[in-house]
Amino acid sequence: MIKAIVVDNSSTGPRAQIGNIETPKAGEGEISVAVVYSSLNYKDGLALAGNPGVARSLPLVPGIDVVGTVIDDSTGKFAAGTPVLVNGAGLGERRNGGYADIAIVPATAAIRVPTAFSLLQAAAIGTAGFTAALSVLALEDAGLTPSSGTVLVTGATGGVGSIAVALLAHRGYDVTASTGRIAEHGAFLTQLGATHLIERDVFESKAKPLESTQWAGVVDSLGGNTLAHAIAQTQWGGVVSACGLAESSDLPLTVFPFILRAVSLVGINSVDAPIALRERAWQLLVDNLDRDALATVTQEIRFDDVIQAGADLMANRRHGRTVVAVTT
């Protein structure tokens, strides 16, 4: 038996608790990993609460990130003891994830932890940093450069947003960070490299079909009216990446930004990214993520504290990145 956090049905609804589960075994195309670290992401908060949109079936072990060492690899891709990481790939959603002593992960999504990062740093980056890197790649693959103009990052105190600010600033972009907590976290965002700060509430009203242009690019993790405003304010030929729905899954806008300003909207899916794209994103992180900035946004918690931390995250009482020490 191994220790794990399991979400299951109870008489009062879905409930997360720490317990023991049978030791899992790797099947064909899978890797057995001794988990050292996981992390706490928005999806993990939803899964810990039993949200059926994330926790597809119960019982389930949440944890969309796994960082640890290989126990056994049925594919021969990695030798035993190799430090590996997996972000997404159905972990903590369609299959048991990283909140356990041992995780079974798909070999097609596992990569060796870059030598530039410790296991703790790899977990601090996690799916949030991986998603931020995918967003930056999408903007630049669409032609964005630092000379194009200002880039807006919404939800900037969150895991994706904070790392996106740091990456973009390091690559020479003029970054505007949007948050509902400027008084509390403005200095933190400036330290990460944001050159301008705006309050999130300027995006609360319904967006007009077109608004005054302000952004060459956007990294958005919120959706809803915030994303609609961002698109309506993007300049001709600009590009907007969308990776989340922390505000809403709705997108109340018209086609005008696309047909009158040639704005591009690019979706970011970190769960199913192919291995070549995963490796590109992690190389961008190796090359551009300041380790001191990463430490600034990172907090480590004990395994026993994950359930409460998940509730705090959903209540908007946490910011930056939270690393879960699975093995102590």
JSON list of N, CA and C in Angstrom, two decimals, residues 73-121:
[
{"chain": "A", "resi": 73, "resn": "ASP", "atom": "N", "xyz": [10.31, 1.33, -16.24]},
{"chain": "A", "resi": 73, "resn": "ASP", "atom": "CA", "xyz": [9.83, 1.88, -17.52]},
{"chain": "A", "resi": 73, "resn": "ASP", "atom": "C", "xyz": [9.62, 0.74, -18.49]},
{"chain": "A", "resi": 74, "resn": "SER", "atom": "N", "xyz": [8.35, 0.47, -18.82]},
{"chain": "A", "resi": 74, "resn": "SER", "atom": "CA", "xyz": [8.04, -0.64, -19.71]},
{"chain": "A", "resi": 74, "resn": "SER", "atom": "C", "xyz": [8.53, -0.41, -21.13]},
{"chain": "A", "resi": 75, "resn": "THR", "atom": "N", "xyz": [8.82, 0.86, -21.47]},
{"chain": "A", "resi": 75, "resn": "THR", "atom": "CA", "xyz": [9.23, 1.18, -22.85]},
{"chain": "A", "resi": 75, "resn": "THR", "atom": "C", "xyz": [10.74, 1.18, -23.04]},
{"chain": "A", "resi": 76, "resn": "GLY", "atom": "N", "xyz": [11.48, 1.21, -21.94]},
{"chain": "A", "resi": 76, "resn": "GLY", "atom": "CA", "xyz": [12.94, 1.29, -22.06]},
{"chain": "A", "resi": 76, "resn": "GLY", "atom": "C", "xyz": [13.45, 2.68, -22.36]},
{"chain": "A", "resi": 77, "resn": "LYS", "atom": "N", "xyz": [12.57, 3.69, -22.29]},
{"chain": "A", "resi": 77, "resn": "LYS", "atom": "CA", "xyz": [12.96, 5.07, -22.60]},
{"chain": "A", "resi": 77, "resn": "LYS", "atom": "C", "xyz": [13.90, 5.63, -21.53]},
{"chain": "A", "resi": 78, "resn": "PHE", "atom": "N", "xyz": [13.63, 5.27, -20.26]},
{"chain": "A", "resi": 78, "resn": "PHE", "atom": "CA", "xyz": [14.42, 5.80, -19.15]},
{"chain": "A", "resi": 78, "resn": "PHE", "atom": "C", "xyz": [14.94, 4.66, -18.28]},
{"chain": "A", "resi": 79, "resn": "ALA", "atom": "N", "xyz": [16.17, 4.81, -17.80]},
{"chain": "A", "resi": 79, "resn": "ALA", "atom": "CA", "xyz": [16.72, 3.85, -16.86]},
{"chain": "A", "resi": 79, "resn": "ALA", "atom": "C", "xyz": [16.16, 4.12, -15.47]},
{"chain": "A", "resi": 80, "resn": "ALA", "atom": "N", "xyz": [16.13, 3.10, -14.63]},
{"chain": "A", "resi": 80, "resn": "ALA", "atom": "CA", "xyz": [15.70, 3.28, -13.26]},
{"chain": "A", "resi": 80, "resn": "ALA", "atom": "C", "xyz": [16.56, 4.34, -12.58]},
{"chain": "A", "resi": 81, "resn": "GLY", "atom": "N", "xyz": [15.91, 5.21, -11.80]},
{"chain": "A", "resi": 81, "resn": "GLY", "atom": "CA", "xyz": [16.61, 6.28, -11.11]},
{"chain": "A", "resi": 81, "resn": "GLY", "atom": "C", "xyz": [16.69, 7.59, -11.88]},
{"chain": "A", "resi": 82, "resn": "THR", "atom": "N", "xyz": [16.28, 7.60, -13.15]},
{"chain": "A", "resi": 82, "resn": "THR", "atom": "CA", "xyz": [16.31, 8.83, -13.94]},
{"chain": "A", "resi": 82, "resn": "THR", "atom": "C", "xyz": [15.30, 9.84, -13.41]},
{"chain": "A", "resi": 83, "resn": "PRO", "atom": "N", "xyz": [15.70, 11.09, -13.19]},
{"chain": "A", "resi": 83, "resn": "PRO", "atom": "CA", "xyz": [14.73, 12.11, -12.76]},
{"chain": "A", "resi": 83, "resn": "PRO", "atom": "C", "xyz": [13.86, 12.54, -13.95]},
{"chain": "A", "resi": 84, "resn": "VAL", "atom": "N", "xyz": [12.55, 12.45, -13.78]},
{"chain": "A", "resi": 84, "resn": "VAL", "atom": "CA", "xyz": [11.62, 12.77, -14.87]},
{"chain": "A", "resi": 84, "resn": "VAL", "atom": "C", "xyz": [10.52, 13.68, -14.35]},
{"chain": "A", "resi": 85, "resn": "LEU", "atom": "N", "xyz": [9.84, 14.30, -15.31]},
{"chain": "A", "resi": 85, "resn": "LEU", "atom": "CA", "xyz": [8.67, 15.13, -14.98]},
{"chain": "A", "resi": 85, "resn": "LEU", "atom": "C", "xyz": [7.59, 14.87, -16.01]},
{"chain": "A", "resi": 86, "resn": "VAL", "atom": "N", "xyz": [6.35, 15.03, -15.58]},
{"chain": "A", "resi": 86, "resn": "VAL", "atom": "CA", "xyz": [5.19, 14.96, -16.47]},
{"chain": "A", "resi": 86, "resn": "VAL", "atom": "C", "xyz": [4.23, 16.07, -16.06]},
{"chain": "A", "resi": 87, "resn": "ASN", "atom": "N", "xyz": [3.76, 16.82, -17.05]},
{"chain": "A", "resi": 87, "resn": "ASN", "atom": "CA", "xyz": [2.76, 17.86, -16.82]},
{"chain": "A", "resi": 87, "resn": "ASN", "atom": "C", "xyz": [1.49, 17.50, -17.60]},
{"chain": "A", "resi": 88, "resn": "GLY", "atom": "N", "xyz": [0.36, 17.46, -16.91]},
{"chain": "A", "resi": 88, "resn": "GLY", "atom": "CA", "xyz": [-0.89, 17.18, -17.60]},
{"chain": "A", "resi": 88, "resn": "GLY", "atom": "C", "xyz": [-1.01, 15.73, -18.01]},
{"chain": "A", "resi": 89, "resn": "ALA", "atom": "N", "xyz": [-1.25, 15.49, -19.29]},
{"chain": "A", "resi": 89, "resn": "ALA", "atom": "CA", "xyz": [-1.34, 14.13, -19.85]},
{"chain": "A", "resi": 89, "resn": "ALA", "atom": "C", "xyz": [-2.43, 13.31, -19.18]},
{"chain": "A", "resi": 90, "resn": "GLY", "atom": "N", "xyz": [-3.47, 13.96, -18.69]},
{"chain": "A", "resi": 90, "resn": "GLY", "atom": "CA", "xyz": [-4.58, 13.27, -18.05]},
{"chain": "A", "resi": 90, "resn": "GLY", "atom": "C", "xyz": [-4.40, 12.99, -16.58]},
{"chain": "A", "resi": 91, "resn": "LEU", "atom": "N", "xyz": [-3.20, 13.26, -16.04]},
{"chain": "A", "resi": 91, "resn": "LEU", "atom": "CA", "xyz": [-2.96, 13.04, -14.61]},
{"chain": "A", "resi": 91, "resn": "LEU", "atom": "C", "xyz": [-3.90, 13.91, -13.78]},
{"chain": "A", "resi": 92, "resn": "GLY", "atom": "N", "xyz": [-4.46, 13.32, -12.73]},
{"chain": "A", "resi": 92, "resn": "GLY", "atom": "CA", "xyz": [-5.36, 14.06, -11.86]},
{"chain": "A", "resi": 92, "resn": "GLY", "atom": "C", "xyz": [-6.68, 14.42, -12.49]},
{"chain": "A", "resi": 93, "resn": "GLU", "atom": "N", "xyz": [-6.96, 13.88, -13.67]},
{"chain": "A", "resi": 93, "resn": "GLU", "atom": "CA", "xyz": [-8.23, 14.11, -14.36]},
{"chain": "A", "resi": 93, "resn": "GLU", "atom": "C", "xyz": [-8.83, 12.77, -14.81]},
{"chain": "A", "resi": 94, "resn": "ARG", "atom": "N", "xyz": [-8.15, 12.15, -15.78]},
{"chain": "A", "resi": 94, "resn": "ARG", "atom": "CA", "xyz": [-8.62, 10.87, -16.32]},
{"chain": "A", "resi": 94, "resn": "ARG", "atom": "C", "xyz": [-7.91, 9.67, -15.69]},
{"chain": "A", "resi": 95, "resn": "ARG", "atom": "N", "xyz": [-6.82, 9.95, -14.99]},
{"chain": "A", "resi": 95, "resn": "ARG", "atom": "CA", "xyz": [-6.04, 8.89, -14.35]},
{"chain": "A", "resi": 95, "resn": "ARG", "atom": "C", "xyz": [-5.42, 9.45, -13.07]},
{"chain": "A", "resi": 96, "resn": "ASN", "atom": "N", "xyz": [-5.05, 8.57, -12.17]},
{"chain": "A", "resi": 96, "resn": "ASN", "atom": "CA", "xyz": [-4.47, 9.02, -10.90]},
{"chain": "A", "resi": 96, "resn": "ASN", "atom": "C", "xyz": [-3.21, 9.85, -11.14]},
{"chain": "A", "resi": 97, "resn": "GLY", "atom": "N", "xyz": [-3.06, 10.90, -10.30]},
{"chain": "A", "resi": 97, "resn": "GLY", "atom": "CA", "xyz": [-1.98, 11.84, -10.50]},
{"chain": "A", "resi": 97, "resn": "GLY", "atom": "C", "xyz": [-0.91, 11.81, -9.44]},
{"chain": "A", "resi": 98, "resn": "GLY", "atom": "N", "xyz": [-0.35, 12.97, -9.17]},
{"chain": "A", "resi": 98, "resn": "GLY", "atom": "CA", "xyz": [0.89, 13.06, -8.41]},
{"chain": "A", "resi": 98, "resn": "GLY", "atom": "C", "xyz": [0.77, 13.15, -6.91]},
{"chain": "A", "resi": 99, "resn": "TYR", "atom": "N", "xyz": [-0.45, 13.19, -6.35]},
{"chain": "A", "resi": 99, "resn": "TYR", "atom": "CA", "xyz": [-0.58, 13.26, -4.90]},
{"chain": "A", "resi": 99, "resn": "TYR", "atom": "C", "xyz": [-0.55, 11.85, -4.31]},
{"chain": "A", "resi": 100, "resn": "ALA", "atom": "N", "xyz": [0.55, 11.16, -4.56]},
{"chain": "A", "resi": 100, "resn": "ALA", "atom": "CA", "xyz": [0.73, 9.79, -4.08]},
{"chain": "A", "resi": 100, "resn": "ALA", "atom": "C", "xyz": [2.22, 9.46, -4.08]},
{"chain": "A", "resi": 101, "resn": "ASP", "atom": "N", "xyz": [2.61, 8.48, -3.31]},
{"chain": "A", "resi": 101, "resn": "ASP", "atom": "CA", "xyz": [4.02, 8.08, -3.25]},
{"chain": "A", "resi": 101, "resn": "ASP", "atom": "C", "xyz": [4.53, 7.57, -4.60]},
{"chain": "A", "resi": 102, "resn": "ILE", "atom": "N", "xyz": [3.65, 6.91, -5.36]},
{"chain": "A", "resi": 102, "resn": "ILE", "atom": "CA", "xyz": [4.02, 6.36, -6.66]},
{"chain": "A", "resi": 102, "resn": "ILE", "atom": "C", "xyz": [2.96, 6.78, -7.67]},
{"chain": "A", "resi": 103, "resn": "ALA", "atom": "N", "xyz": [3.38, 7.20, -8.85]},
{"chain": "A", "resi": 103, "resn": "ALA", "atom": "CA", "xyz": [2.46, 7.55, -9.93]},
{"chain": "A", "resi": 103, "resn": "ALA", "atom": "C", "xyz": [2.82, 6.77, -11.18]},
{"chain": "A", "resi": 104, "resn": "ILE", "atom": "N", "xyz": [1.80, 6.35, -11.91]},
{"chain": "A", "resi": 104, "resn": "ILE", "atom": "CA", "xyz": [1.97, 5.68, -13.19]},
{"chain": "A", "resi": 104, "resn": "ILE", "atom": "C", "xyz": [1.69, 6.72, -14.27]},
{"chain": "A", "resi": 105, "resn": "VAL", "atom": "N", "xyz": [2.67, 7.00, -15.11]},
{"chain": "A", "resi": 105, "resn": "VAL", "atom": "CA", "xyz": [2.55, 8.07, -16.09]},
{"chain": "A", "resi": 105, "resn": "VAL", "atom": "C", "xyz": [2.78, 7.53, -17.49]},
{"chain": "A", "resi": 106, "resn": "PRO", "atom": "N", "xyz": [2.19, 8.19, -18.51]},
{"chain": "A", "resi": 106, "resn": "PRO", "atom": "CA", "xyz": [2.42, 7.75, -19.90]},
{"chain": "A", "resi": 106, "resn": "PRO", "atom": "C", "xyz": [3.82, 8.13, -20.36]},
{"chain": "A", "resi": 107, "resn": "ALA", "atom": "N", "xyz": [4.51, 7.19, -20.95]},
{"chain": "A", "resi": 107, "resn": "ALA", "atom": "CA", "xyz": [5.88, 7.45, -21.42]},
{"chain": "A", "resi": 107, "resn": "ALA", "atom": "C", "xyz": [5.92, 8.53, -22.48]},
{"chain": "A", "resi": 108, "resn": "THR", "atom": "N", "xyz": [4.83, 8.69, -23.23]},
{"chain": "A", "resi": 108, "resn": "THR", "atom": "CA", "xyz": [4.80, 9.67, -24.32]},
{"chain": "A", "resi": 108, "resn": "THR", "atom": "C", "xyz": [4.79, 11.10, -23.83]},
{"chain": "A", "resi": 109, "resn": "ALA", "atom": "N", "xyz": [4.55, 11.32, -22.52]},
{"chain": "A", "resi": 109, "resn": "ALA", "atom": "CA", "xyz": [4.51, 12.68, -21.98]},
{"chain": "A", "resi": 109, "resn": "ALA", "atom": "C", "xyz": [5.64, 12.96, -21.01]},
{"chain": "A", "resi": 110, "resn": "ALA", "atom": "N", "xyz": [6.46, 11.97, -20.72]},
{"chain": "A", "resi": 110, "resn": "ALA", "atom": "CA", "xyz": [7.52, 12.14, -19.72]},
{"chain": "A", "resi": 110, "resn": "ALA", "atom": "C", "xyz": [8.79, 12.66, -20.37]},
{"chain": "A", "resi": 111, "resn": "ILE", "atom": "N", "xyz": [9.44, 13.62, -19.71]},
{"chain": "A", "resi": 111, "resn": "ILE", "atom": "CA", "xyz": [10.74, 14.09, -20.17]},
{"chain": "A", "resi": 111, "resn": "ILE", "atom": "C", "xyz": [11.70, 14.09, -18.98]},
{"chain": "A", "resi": 112, "resn": "ARG", "atom": "N", "xyz": [12.96, 13.98, -19.29]},
{"chain": "A", "resi": 112, "resn": "ARG", "atom": "CA", "xyz": [13.98, 14.05, -18.25]},
{"chain": "A", "resi": 112, "resn": "ARG", "atom": "C", "xyz": [14.00, 15.45, -17.66]},
{"chain": "A", "resi": 113, "resn": "VAL", "atom": "N", "xyz": [14.10, 15.55, -16.34]},
{"chain": "A", "resi": 113, "resn": "VAL", "atom": "CA", "xyz": [14.21, 16.86, -15.72]},
{"chain": "A", "resi": 113, "resn": "VAL", "atom": "C", "xyz": [15.47, 17.54, -16.24]},
{"chain": "A", "resi": 114, "resn": "PRO", "atom": "N", "xyz": [15.36, 18.74, -16.83]},
{"chain": "A", "resi": 114, "resn": "PRO", "atom": "CA", "xyz": [16.55, 19.42, -17.34]},
{"chain": "A", "resi": 114, "resn": "PRO", "atom": "C", "xyz": [17.60, 19.59, -16.25]},
{"chain": "A", "resi": 115, "resn": "THR", "atom": "N", "xyz": [18.84, 19.40, -16.60]},
{"chain": "A", "resi": 115, "resn": "THR", "atom": "CA", "xyz": [19.91, 19.51, -15.61]},
{"chain": "A", "resi": 115, "resn": "THR", "atom": "C", "xyz": [20.02, 20.91, -15.02]},
{"chain": "A", "resi": 116, "resn": "ALA", "atom": "N", "xyz": [19.46, 21.89, -15.73]},
{"chain": "A", "resi": 116, "resn": "ALA", "atom": "CA", "xyz": [19.49, 23.27, -15.23]},
{"chain": "A", "resi": 116, "resn": "ALA", "atom": "C", "xyz": [18.58, 23.48, -14.04]},
{"chain": "A", "resi": 117, "resn": "PHE", "atom": "N", "xyz": [17.65, 22.54, -13.79]},
{"chain": "A", "resi": 117, "resn": "PHE", "atom": "CA", "xyz": [16.69, 22.69, -12.71]},
{"chain": "A", "resi": 117, "resn": "PHE", "atom": "C", "xyz": [16.82, 21.55, -11.71]},
{"chain": "A", "resi": 118, "resn": "SER", "atom": "N", "xyz": [16.64, 21.87, -10.45]},
{"chain": "A", "resi": 118, "resn": "SER", "atom": "CA", "xyz": [16.50, 20.84, -9.43]},
{"chain": "A", "resi": 118, "resn": "SER", "atom": "C", "xyz": [15.09, 20.24, -9.52]},
{"chain": "A", "resi": 119, "resn": "LEU", "atom": "N", "xyz": [14.86, 19.16, -8.82]},
{"chain": "A", "resi": 119, "resn": "LEU", "atom": "CA", "xyz": [13.51, 18.58, -8.80]},
{"chain": "A", "resi": 119, "resn": "LEU", "atom": "C", "xyz": [12.52, 19.58, -8.20]},
{"chain": "A", "resi": 120, "resn": "LEU", "atom": "N", "xyz": [12.94, 20.29, -7.16]},
{"chain": "A", "resi": 120, "resn": "LEU", "atom": "CA", "xyz": [12.06, 21.29, -6.56]},
{"chain": "A", "resi": 120, "resn": "LEU", "atom": "C", "xyz": [11.72, 22.38, -7.56]},
{"chain": "A", "resi": 121, "resn": "GLN", "atom": "N", "xyz": [12.69, 22.87, -8.30]},
{"chain": "A", "resi": 121, "resn": "GLN", "atom": "CA", "xyz": [12.44, 23.92, -9.29]},
{"chain": "A", "resi": 121, "resn": "GLN", "atom": "C", "xyz": [11.52, 23.41, -10.41]}
]
